[in-house]
Coordinates of C-alpha atoms and ligand atoms in Angstrom, one line a residue:
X175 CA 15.4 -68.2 -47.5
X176 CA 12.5 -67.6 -50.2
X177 CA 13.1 -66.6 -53.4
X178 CA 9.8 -65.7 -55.2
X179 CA 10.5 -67.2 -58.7
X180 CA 9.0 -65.0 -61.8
X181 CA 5.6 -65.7 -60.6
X182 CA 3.0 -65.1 -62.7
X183 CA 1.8 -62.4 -60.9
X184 CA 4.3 -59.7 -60.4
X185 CA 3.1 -59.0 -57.1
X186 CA 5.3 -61.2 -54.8
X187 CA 7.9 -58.6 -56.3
X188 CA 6.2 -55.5 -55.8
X189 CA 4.9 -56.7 -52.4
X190 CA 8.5 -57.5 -51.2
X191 CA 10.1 -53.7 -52.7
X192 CA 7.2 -51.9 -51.5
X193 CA 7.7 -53.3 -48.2
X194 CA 10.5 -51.1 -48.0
X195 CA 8.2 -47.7 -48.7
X196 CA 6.3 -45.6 -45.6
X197 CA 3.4 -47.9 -43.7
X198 CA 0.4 -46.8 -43.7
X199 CA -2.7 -47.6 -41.0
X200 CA -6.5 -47.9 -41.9
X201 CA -9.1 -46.9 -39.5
X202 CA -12.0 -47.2 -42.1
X203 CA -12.8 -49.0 -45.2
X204 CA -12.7 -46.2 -47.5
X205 CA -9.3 -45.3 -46.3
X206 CA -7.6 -48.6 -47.2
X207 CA -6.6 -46.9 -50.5
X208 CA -3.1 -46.2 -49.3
X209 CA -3.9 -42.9 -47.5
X210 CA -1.8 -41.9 -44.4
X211 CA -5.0 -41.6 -41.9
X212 CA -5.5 -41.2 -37.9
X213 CA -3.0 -43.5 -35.9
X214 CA -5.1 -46.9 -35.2
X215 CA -4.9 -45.5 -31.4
X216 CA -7.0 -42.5 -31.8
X217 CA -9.0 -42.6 -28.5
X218 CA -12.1 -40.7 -29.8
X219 CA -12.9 -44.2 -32.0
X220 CA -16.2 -45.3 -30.2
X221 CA -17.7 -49.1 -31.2
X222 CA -20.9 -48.6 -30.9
X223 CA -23.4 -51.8 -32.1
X224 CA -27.0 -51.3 -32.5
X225 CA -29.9 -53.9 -31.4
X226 CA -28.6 -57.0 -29.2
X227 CA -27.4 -59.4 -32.3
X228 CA -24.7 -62.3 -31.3
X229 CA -21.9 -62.2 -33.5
X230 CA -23.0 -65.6 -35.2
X231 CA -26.2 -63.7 -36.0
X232 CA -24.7 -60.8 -37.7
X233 CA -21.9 -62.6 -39.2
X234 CA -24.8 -65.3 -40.7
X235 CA -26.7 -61.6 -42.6
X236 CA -24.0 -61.3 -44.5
X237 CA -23.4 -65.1 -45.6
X238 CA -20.2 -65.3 -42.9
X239 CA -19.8 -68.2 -39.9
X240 CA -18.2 -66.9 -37.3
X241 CA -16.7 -69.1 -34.7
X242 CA -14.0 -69.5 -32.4
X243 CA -11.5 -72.1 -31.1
X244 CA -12.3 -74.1 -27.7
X245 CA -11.4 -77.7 -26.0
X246 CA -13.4 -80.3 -24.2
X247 CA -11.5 -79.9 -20.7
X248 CA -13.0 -76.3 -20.7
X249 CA -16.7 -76.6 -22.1
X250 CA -17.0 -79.4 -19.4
X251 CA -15.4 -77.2 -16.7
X252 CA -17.2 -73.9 -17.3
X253 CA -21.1 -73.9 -18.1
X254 CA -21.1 -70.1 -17.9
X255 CA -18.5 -70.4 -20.9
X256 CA -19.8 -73.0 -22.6
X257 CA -23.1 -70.4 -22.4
X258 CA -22.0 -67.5 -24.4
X259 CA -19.4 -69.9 -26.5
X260 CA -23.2 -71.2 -27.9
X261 CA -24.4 -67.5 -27.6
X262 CA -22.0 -66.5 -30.2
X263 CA -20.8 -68.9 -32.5
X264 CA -22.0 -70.7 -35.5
X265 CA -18.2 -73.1 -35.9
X266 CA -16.7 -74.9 -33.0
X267 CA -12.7 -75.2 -33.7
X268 CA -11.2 -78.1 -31.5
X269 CA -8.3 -75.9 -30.4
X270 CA -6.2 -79.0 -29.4
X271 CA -8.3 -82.2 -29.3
X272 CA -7.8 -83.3 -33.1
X273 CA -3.7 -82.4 -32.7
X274 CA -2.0 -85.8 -32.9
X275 CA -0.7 -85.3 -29.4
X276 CA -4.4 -85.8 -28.6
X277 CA -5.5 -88.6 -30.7
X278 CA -2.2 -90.5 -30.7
X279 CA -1.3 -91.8 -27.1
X280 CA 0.6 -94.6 -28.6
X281 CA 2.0 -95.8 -32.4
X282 CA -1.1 -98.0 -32.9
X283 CA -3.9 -96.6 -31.2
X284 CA -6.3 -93.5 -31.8
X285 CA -8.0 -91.8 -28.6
X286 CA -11.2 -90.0 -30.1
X287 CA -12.8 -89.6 -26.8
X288 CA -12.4 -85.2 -26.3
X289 CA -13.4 -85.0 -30.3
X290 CA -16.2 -87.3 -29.6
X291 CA -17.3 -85.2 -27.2
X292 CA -16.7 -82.0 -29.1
X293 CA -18.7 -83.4 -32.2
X294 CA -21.4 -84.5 -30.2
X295 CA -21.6 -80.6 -28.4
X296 CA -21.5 -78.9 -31.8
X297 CA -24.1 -81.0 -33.3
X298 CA -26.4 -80.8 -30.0
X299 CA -26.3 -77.2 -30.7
X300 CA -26.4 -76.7 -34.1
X301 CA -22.9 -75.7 -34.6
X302 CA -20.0 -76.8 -37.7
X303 CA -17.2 -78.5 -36.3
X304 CA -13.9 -77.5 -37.7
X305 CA -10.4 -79.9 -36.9
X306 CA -6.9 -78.9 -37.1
X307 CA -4.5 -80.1 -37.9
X308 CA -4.0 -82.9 -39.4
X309 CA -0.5 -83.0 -40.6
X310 CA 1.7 -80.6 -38.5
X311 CA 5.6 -80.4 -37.3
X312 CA 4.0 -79.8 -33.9
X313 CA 1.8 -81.3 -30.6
X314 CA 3.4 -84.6 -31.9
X315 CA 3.1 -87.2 -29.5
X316 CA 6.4 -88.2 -27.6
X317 CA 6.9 -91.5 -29.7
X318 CA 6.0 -89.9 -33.0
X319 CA 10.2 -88.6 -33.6
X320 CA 11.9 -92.0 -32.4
X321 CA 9.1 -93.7 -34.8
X322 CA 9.2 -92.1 -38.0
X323 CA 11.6 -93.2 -41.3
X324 CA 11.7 -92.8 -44.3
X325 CA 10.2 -96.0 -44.7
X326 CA 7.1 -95.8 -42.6
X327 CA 6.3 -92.4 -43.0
X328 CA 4.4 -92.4 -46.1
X329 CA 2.1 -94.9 -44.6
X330 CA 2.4 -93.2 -41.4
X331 CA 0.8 -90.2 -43.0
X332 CA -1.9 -91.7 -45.0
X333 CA -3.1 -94.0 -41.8
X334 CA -3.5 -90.9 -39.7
X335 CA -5.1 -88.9 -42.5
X336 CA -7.6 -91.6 -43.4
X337 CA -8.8 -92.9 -40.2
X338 CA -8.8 -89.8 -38.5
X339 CA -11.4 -87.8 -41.5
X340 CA -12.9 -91.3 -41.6
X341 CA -14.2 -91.2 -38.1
X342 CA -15.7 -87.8 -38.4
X343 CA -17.0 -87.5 -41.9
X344 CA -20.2 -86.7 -41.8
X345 CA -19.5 -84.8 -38.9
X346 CA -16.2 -82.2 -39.6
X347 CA -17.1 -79.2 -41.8
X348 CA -13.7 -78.6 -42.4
X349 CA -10.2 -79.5 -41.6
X350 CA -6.8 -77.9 -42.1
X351 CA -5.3 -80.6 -43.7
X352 CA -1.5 -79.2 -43.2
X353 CA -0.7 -76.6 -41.0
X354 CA 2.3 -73.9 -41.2
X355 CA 4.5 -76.0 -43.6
X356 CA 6.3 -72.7 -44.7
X357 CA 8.6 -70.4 -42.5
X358 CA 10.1 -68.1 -45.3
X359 CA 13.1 -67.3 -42.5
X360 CA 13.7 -70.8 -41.3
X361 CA 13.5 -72.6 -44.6
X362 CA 16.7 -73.1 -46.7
X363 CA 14.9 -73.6 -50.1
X364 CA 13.5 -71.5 -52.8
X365 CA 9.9 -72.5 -52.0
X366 CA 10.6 -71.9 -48.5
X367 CA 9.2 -75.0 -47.4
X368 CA 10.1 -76.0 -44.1
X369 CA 12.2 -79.2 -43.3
X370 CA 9.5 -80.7 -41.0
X371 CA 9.7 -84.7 -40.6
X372 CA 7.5 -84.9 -43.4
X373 CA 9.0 -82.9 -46.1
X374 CA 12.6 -84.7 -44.6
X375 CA 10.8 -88.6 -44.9
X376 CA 7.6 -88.4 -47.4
X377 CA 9.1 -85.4 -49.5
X378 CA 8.0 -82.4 -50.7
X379 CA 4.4 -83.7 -52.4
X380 CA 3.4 -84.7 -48.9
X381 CA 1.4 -81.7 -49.0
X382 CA -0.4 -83.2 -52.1
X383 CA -0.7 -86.4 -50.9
X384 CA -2.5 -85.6 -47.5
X385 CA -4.8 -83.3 -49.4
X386 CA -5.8 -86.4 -51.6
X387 CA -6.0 -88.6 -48.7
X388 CA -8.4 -86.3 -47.3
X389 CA -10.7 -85.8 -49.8
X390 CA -10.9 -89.9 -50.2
X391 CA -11.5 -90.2 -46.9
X392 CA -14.2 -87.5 -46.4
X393 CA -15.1 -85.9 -49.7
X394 CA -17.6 -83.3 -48.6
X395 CA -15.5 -82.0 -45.9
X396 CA -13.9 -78.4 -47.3
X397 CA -9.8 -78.8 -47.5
X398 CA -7.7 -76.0 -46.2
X399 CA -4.0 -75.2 -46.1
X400 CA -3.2 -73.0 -43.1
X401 CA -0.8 -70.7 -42.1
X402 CA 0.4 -67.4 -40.6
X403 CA 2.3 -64.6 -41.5
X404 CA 0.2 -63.4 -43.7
X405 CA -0.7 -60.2 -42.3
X406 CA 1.6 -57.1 -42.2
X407 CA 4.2 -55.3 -44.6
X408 CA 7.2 -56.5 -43.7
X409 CA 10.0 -58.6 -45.3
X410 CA 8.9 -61.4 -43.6
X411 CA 5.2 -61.4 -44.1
X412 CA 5.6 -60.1 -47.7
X413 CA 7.9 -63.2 -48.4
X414 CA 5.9 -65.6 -46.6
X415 CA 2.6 -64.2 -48.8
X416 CA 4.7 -65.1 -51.7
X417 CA 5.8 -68.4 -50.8
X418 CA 2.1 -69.7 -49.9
X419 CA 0.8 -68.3 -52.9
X420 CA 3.4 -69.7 -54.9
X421 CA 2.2 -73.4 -53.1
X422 CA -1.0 -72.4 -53.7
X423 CA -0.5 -72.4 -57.8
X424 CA 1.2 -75.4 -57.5
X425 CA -1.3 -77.5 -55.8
X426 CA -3.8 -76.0 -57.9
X427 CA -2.0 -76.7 -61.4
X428 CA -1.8 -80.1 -60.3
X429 CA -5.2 -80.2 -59.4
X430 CA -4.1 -81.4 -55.3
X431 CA -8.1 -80.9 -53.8
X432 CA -7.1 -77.9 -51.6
X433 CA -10.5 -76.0 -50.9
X434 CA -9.6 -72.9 -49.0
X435 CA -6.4 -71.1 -48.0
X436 CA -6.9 -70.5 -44.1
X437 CA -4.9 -67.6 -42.6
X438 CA -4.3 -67.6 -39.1
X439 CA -4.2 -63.6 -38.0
X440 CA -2.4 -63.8 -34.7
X441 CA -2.5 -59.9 -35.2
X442 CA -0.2 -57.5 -33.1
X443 CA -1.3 -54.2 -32.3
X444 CA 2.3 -52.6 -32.6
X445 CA 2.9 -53.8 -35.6
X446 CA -1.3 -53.1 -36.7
X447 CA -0.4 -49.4 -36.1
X448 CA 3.3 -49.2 -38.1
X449 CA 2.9 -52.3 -40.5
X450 CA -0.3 -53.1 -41.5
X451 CA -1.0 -51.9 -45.6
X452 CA -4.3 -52.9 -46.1
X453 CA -4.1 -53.1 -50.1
X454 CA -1.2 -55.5 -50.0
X455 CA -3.1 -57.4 -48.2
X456 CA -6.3 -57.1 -50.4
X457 CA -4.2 -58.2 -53.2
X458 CA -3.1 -61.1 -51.7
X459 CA -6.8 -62.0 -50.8
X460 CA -7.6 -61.5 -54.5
X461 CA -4.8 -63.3 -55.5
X462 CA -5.8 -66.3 -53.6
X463 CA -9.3 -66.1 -54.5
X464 CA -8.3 -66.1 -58.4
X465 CA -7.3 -69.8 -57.9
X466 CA -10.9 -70.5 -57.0
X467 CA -10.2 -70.7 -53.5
X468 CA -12.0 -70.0 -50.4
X469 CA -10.4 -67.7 -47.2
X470 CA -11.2 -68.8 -44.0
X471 CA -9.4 -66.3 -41.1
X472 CA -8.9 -69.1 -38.3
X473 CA -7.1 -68.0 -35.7
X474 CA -8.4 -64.4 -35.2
X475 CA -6.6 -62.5 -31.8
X476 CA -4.5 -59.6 -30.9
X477 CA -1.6 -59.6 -29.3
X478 CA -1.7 -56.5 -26.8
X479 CA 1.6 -56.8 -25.3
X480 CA 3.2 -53.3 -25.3
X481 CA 0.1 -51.2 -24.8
X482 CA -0.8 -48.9 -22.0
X483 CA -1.4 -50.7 -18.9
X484 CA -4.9 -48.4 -19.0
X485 CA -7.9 -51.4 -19.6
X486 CA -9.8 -49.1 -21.4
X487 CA -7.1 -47.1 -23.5
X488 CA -5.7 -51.2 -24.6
X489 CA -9.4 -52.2 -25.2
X490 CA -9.7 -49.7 -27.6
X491 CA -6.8 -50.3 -29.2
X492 CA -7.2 -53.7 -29.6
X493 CA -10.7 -53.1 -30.9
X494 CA -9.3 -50.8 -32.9
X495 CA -6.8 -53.6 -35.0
X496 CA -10.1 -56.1 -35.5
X497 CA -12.3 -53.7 -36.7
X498 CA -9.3 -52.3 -39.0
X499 CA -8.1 -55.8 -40.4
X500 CA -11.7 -57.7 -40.6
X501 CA -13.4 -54.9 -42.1
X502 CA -10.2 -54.9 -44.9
X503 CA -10.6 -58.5 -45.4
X504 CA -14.3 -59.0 -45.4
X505 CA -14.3 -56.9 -48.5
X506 CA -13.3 -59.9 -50.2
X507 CA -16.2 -62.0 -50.8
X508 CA -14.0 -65.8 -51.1
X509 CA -13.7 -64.4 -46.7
X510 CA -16.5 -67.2 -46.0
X511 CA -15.8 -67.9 -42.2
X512 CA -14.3 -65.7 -39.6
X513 CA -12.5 -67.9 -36.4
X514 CA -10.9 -66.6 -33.3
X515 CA -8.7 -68.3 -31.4
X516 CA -10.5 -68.5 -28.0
X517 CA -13.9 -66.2 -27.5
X518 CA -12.4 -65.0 -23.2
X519 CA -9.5 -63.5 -22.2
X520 CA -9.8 -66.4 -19.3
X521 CA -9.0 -69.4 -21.7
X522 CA -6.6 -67.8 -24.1
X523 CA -3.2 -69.4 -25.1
X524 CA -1.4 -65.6 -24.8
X525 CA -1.7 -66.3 -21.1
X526 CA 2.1 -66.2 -20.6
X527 CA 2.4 -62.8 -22.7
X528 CA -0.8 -61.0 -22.6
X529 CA -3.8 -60.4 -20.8
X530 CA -6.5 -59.0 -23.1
X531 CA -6.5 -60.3 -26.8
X532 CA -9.9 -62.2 -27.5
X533 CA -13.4 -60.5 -27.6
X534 CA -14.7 -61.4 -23.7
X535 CA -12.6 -60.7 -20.9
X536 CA -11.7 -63.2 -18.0
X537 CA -15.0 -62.5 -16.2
X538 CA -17.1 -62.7 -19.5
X539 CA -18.0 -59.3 -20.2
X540 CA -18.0 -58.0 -23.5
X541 CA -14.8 -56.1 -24.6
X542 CA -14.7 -53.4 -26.9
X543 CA -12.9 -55.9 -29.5
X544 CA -16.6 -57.7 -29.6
X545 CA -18.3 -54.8 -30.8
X546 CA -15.5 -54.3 -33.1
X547 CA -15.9 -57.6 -34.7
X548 CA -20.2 -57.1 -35.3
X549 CA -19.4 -53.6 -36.6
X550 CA -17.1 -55.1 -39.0
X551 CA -19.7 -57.7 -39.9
X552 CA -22.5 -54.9 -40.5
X553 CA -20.0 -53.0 -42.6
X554 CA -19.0 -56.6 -44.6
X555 CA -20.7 -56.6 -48.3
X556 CA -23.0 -59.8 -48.5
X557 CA -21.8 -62.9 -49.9
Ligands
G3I888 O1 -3.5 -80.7 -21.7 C1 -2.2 -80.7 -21.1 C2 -2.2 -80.8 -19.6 O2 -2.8 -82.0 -19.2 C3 -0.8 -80.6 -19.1 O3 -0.9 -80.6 -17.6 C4 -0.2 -79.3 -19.6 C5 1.2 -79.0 -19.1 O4 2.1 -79.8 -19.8 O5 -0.2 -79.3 -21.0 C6 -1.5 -79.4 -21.6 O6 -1.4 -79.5 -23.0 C7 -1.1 -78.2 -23.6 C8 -2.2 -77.8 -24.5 O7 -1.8 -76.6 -25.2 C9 -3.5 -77.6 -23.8 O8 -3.4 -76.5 -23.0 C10 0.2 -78.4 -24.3 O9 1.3 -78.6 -23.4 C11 0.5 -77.1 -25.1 O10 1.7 -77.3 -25.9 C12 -0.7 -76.8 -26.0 O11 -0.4 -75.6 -26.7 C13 -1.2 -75.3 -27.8 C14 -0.2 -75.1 -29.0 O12 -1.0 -74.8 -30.2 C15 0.5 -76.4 -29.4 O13 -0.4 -77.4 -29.8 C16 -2.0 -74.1 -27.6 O14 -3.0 -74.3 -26.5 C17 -2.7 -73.7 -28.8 O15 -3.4 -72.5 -28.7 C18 -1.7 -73.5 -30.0 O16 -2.4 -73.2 -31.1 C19 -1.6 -73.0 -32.3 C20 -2.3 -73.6 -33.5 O17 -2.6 -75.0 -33.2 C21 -1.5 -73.4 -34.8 N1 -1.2 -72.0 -35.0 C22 -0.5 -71.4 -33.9 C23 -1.3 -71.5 -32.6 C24 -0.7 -70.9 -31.4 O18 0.6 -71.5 -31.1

């Protein structure tokens, strides 16, 4: 379990007793300053977007890229997707095709053929390309757990690492370099890093040593360290805001080249309405942007499982929770790139638990939740 040492900033303290005072719920940006206001659900909340903008386009007036998170199998599949996907974003996230699983069919080969094709389709249309992962405790390729030691898995990391941002510098605007490697619950240690293969074989300056890999391997492409949990007052999230702060200060102090801190926001509506305290989660963001580091949000959707069955009534409510947390975290001006995980309802990974989190619905019309997202980049202060 975490234990926030006496960080410099008292915060992680305060953040983990407040999280035991009343929530409070934000419909507007003025109101993030603790006041109790309107539930998130109040059904008289219209989204309303003037002139006929993409998102890419609004995002771009206020110096933000907005993308979202797609794969090869479906742009080839689905022209009418592929369509609005070019419509509307300025960043194409390869959802799976950078994952080892993808790249890795055996110990000592590489299969770049899906991100080939993905580079090639965000270049043909103008758009950044953004990988994740590259070092991960999941979408490991079957031999990957009967291969690694603690003898090979040093070089096992920097390999990967270096041929893998080799082959797209030039090409990749940005890469999470590690991906979730703390889980405040699961963990056992103070820093509530989790006991992945890496941490177990390479140890616990694996993080460090990818991040340096990467940035010999392609020094202009920006650095980030991802991870989720970040979102909501509660014990969990509050610890696990601590925890990636606290690895944050130490990668920094030892001057590991970690450019951004990316935050997933798999957002849940129930908790959006009881648990989300915007200012806690302002002073995170400031927190993270006092180590000079970007913010990228890169996994943007909402979880609507548990709202009324009524399309419209759950539209709104899930527009409702992106207008809400974007237009609290687009106050911060390190917020450079906003990413949701799938653009339609059709392709998203929620498929098993929900039916309406992402900004297009399964027929490609425009939710509520995508005039949600260009209000909140209309209201967002220039960068
Ligand atoms: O492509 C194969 C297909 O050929 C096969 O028939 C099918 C059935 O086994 O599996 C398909 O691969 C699946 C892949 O998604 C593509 O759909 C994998 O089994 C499945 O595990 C994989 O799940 C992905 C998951 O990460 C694990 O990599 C999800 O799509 C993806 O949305 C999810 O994304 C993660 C982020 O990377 C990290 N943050 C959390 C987020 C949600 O879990």
């Amino acid at each position: 379990m975490f234990i926030p040492k006496s960080l410099s900033r008292r915060r992680a303290i305060k953040m983990t007793l407040a999280s035991l005072v009343g929530m409070t719920t934000v419909t507007t940006k003025a109101a993030y300053q603790d006041k109790q206001i309107p539930l998130l659900f109040d059904s008289k909340r219209k989204f309303q977007v003037i002139g006929q903008a993409s998102l890419k386009q609004r995002a771009a007036a206020k110096g933000i890229i907005y993308g979202a998170a797609t794969g090869r199998d479906i742009l080839v599949s689905d022209a009418e997707f592929a369509d609005i996907f070019v419509k509307d974003c300025a960043m194409l996230v390869a959802e799976n095709d950078l994952k080892w699983l993808a790249l890795r069919p055996t110990p000592n080969t590489f299969d770049f053929s899906k991100g080939d094709w993905l580079a090639k389709f965000a270049s043909k249309h103008r758009m950044l390309f953004r990988g994740t992962p590259l070092v991960w405790d999941r979408a490991l390729p079957s031999w990957f757990k009967k291969t690694i030691n603690s003898e090979n898995a040093e070089r096992l990391l920097v390999e990967h690492i270096t041929r893998v941002t080799k082959h797209y510098a030039g090409k990749i605007y940005s890469w999470d370099v590690v991906n979730e490697a703390i889980d405040v619950k699961r963990s056992q240690r103070r820093d509530g890093l989790l006991l992945t293969p890496w941490l177990r074989f390479v140890g616990e300056d694996y993080i460090d040593l990818a991040f340096r890999t990467a940035a010999a391997a392609d020094p202009q492409a920006i650095l980030v360290y991802n991870d989720r949990w970040l979102d909501y007052d509660t014990p969990r999230d509050n610890a696990q805001r601590a925890a990636v702060l606290q690895l944050l200060e130490r990668l920094k102090s030892q001057k590991t080249p970690v450019h951004a801190l990316g935050i997933q926001a798999h957002l849940r509506a129930i908790d959006s309405q009881t648990r989300f305290h915007p200012s806690k989660l302002r002073n995170f963001l400031k927190d993270v942007a006092s180590l000079g580091l970007k913010i990228f949000i890169t996994e943007l959707d909402v979880k609507d499982q548990g709202l009324p069955l009524d399309i419209a009534q759950r539209d709104r409510i899930v527009a409702a929770v992106y207008e809400d947390y974007l237009s609290t975290v687009l106050d911060e001006k390190a917020v450079i790139a906003v990413l949701t995980w799938g653009l339609s309802d059709r392709y998203t990974w929620l498929f098993q638990l929900n039916k309406r989190p992402l900004l297009y619905d399964s027929n490609f019309h425009r939710k509520s939740a995508w005039n949600a997202v260009a209000r909140a980049f209309e209201q967002a202060p220039k960068r």
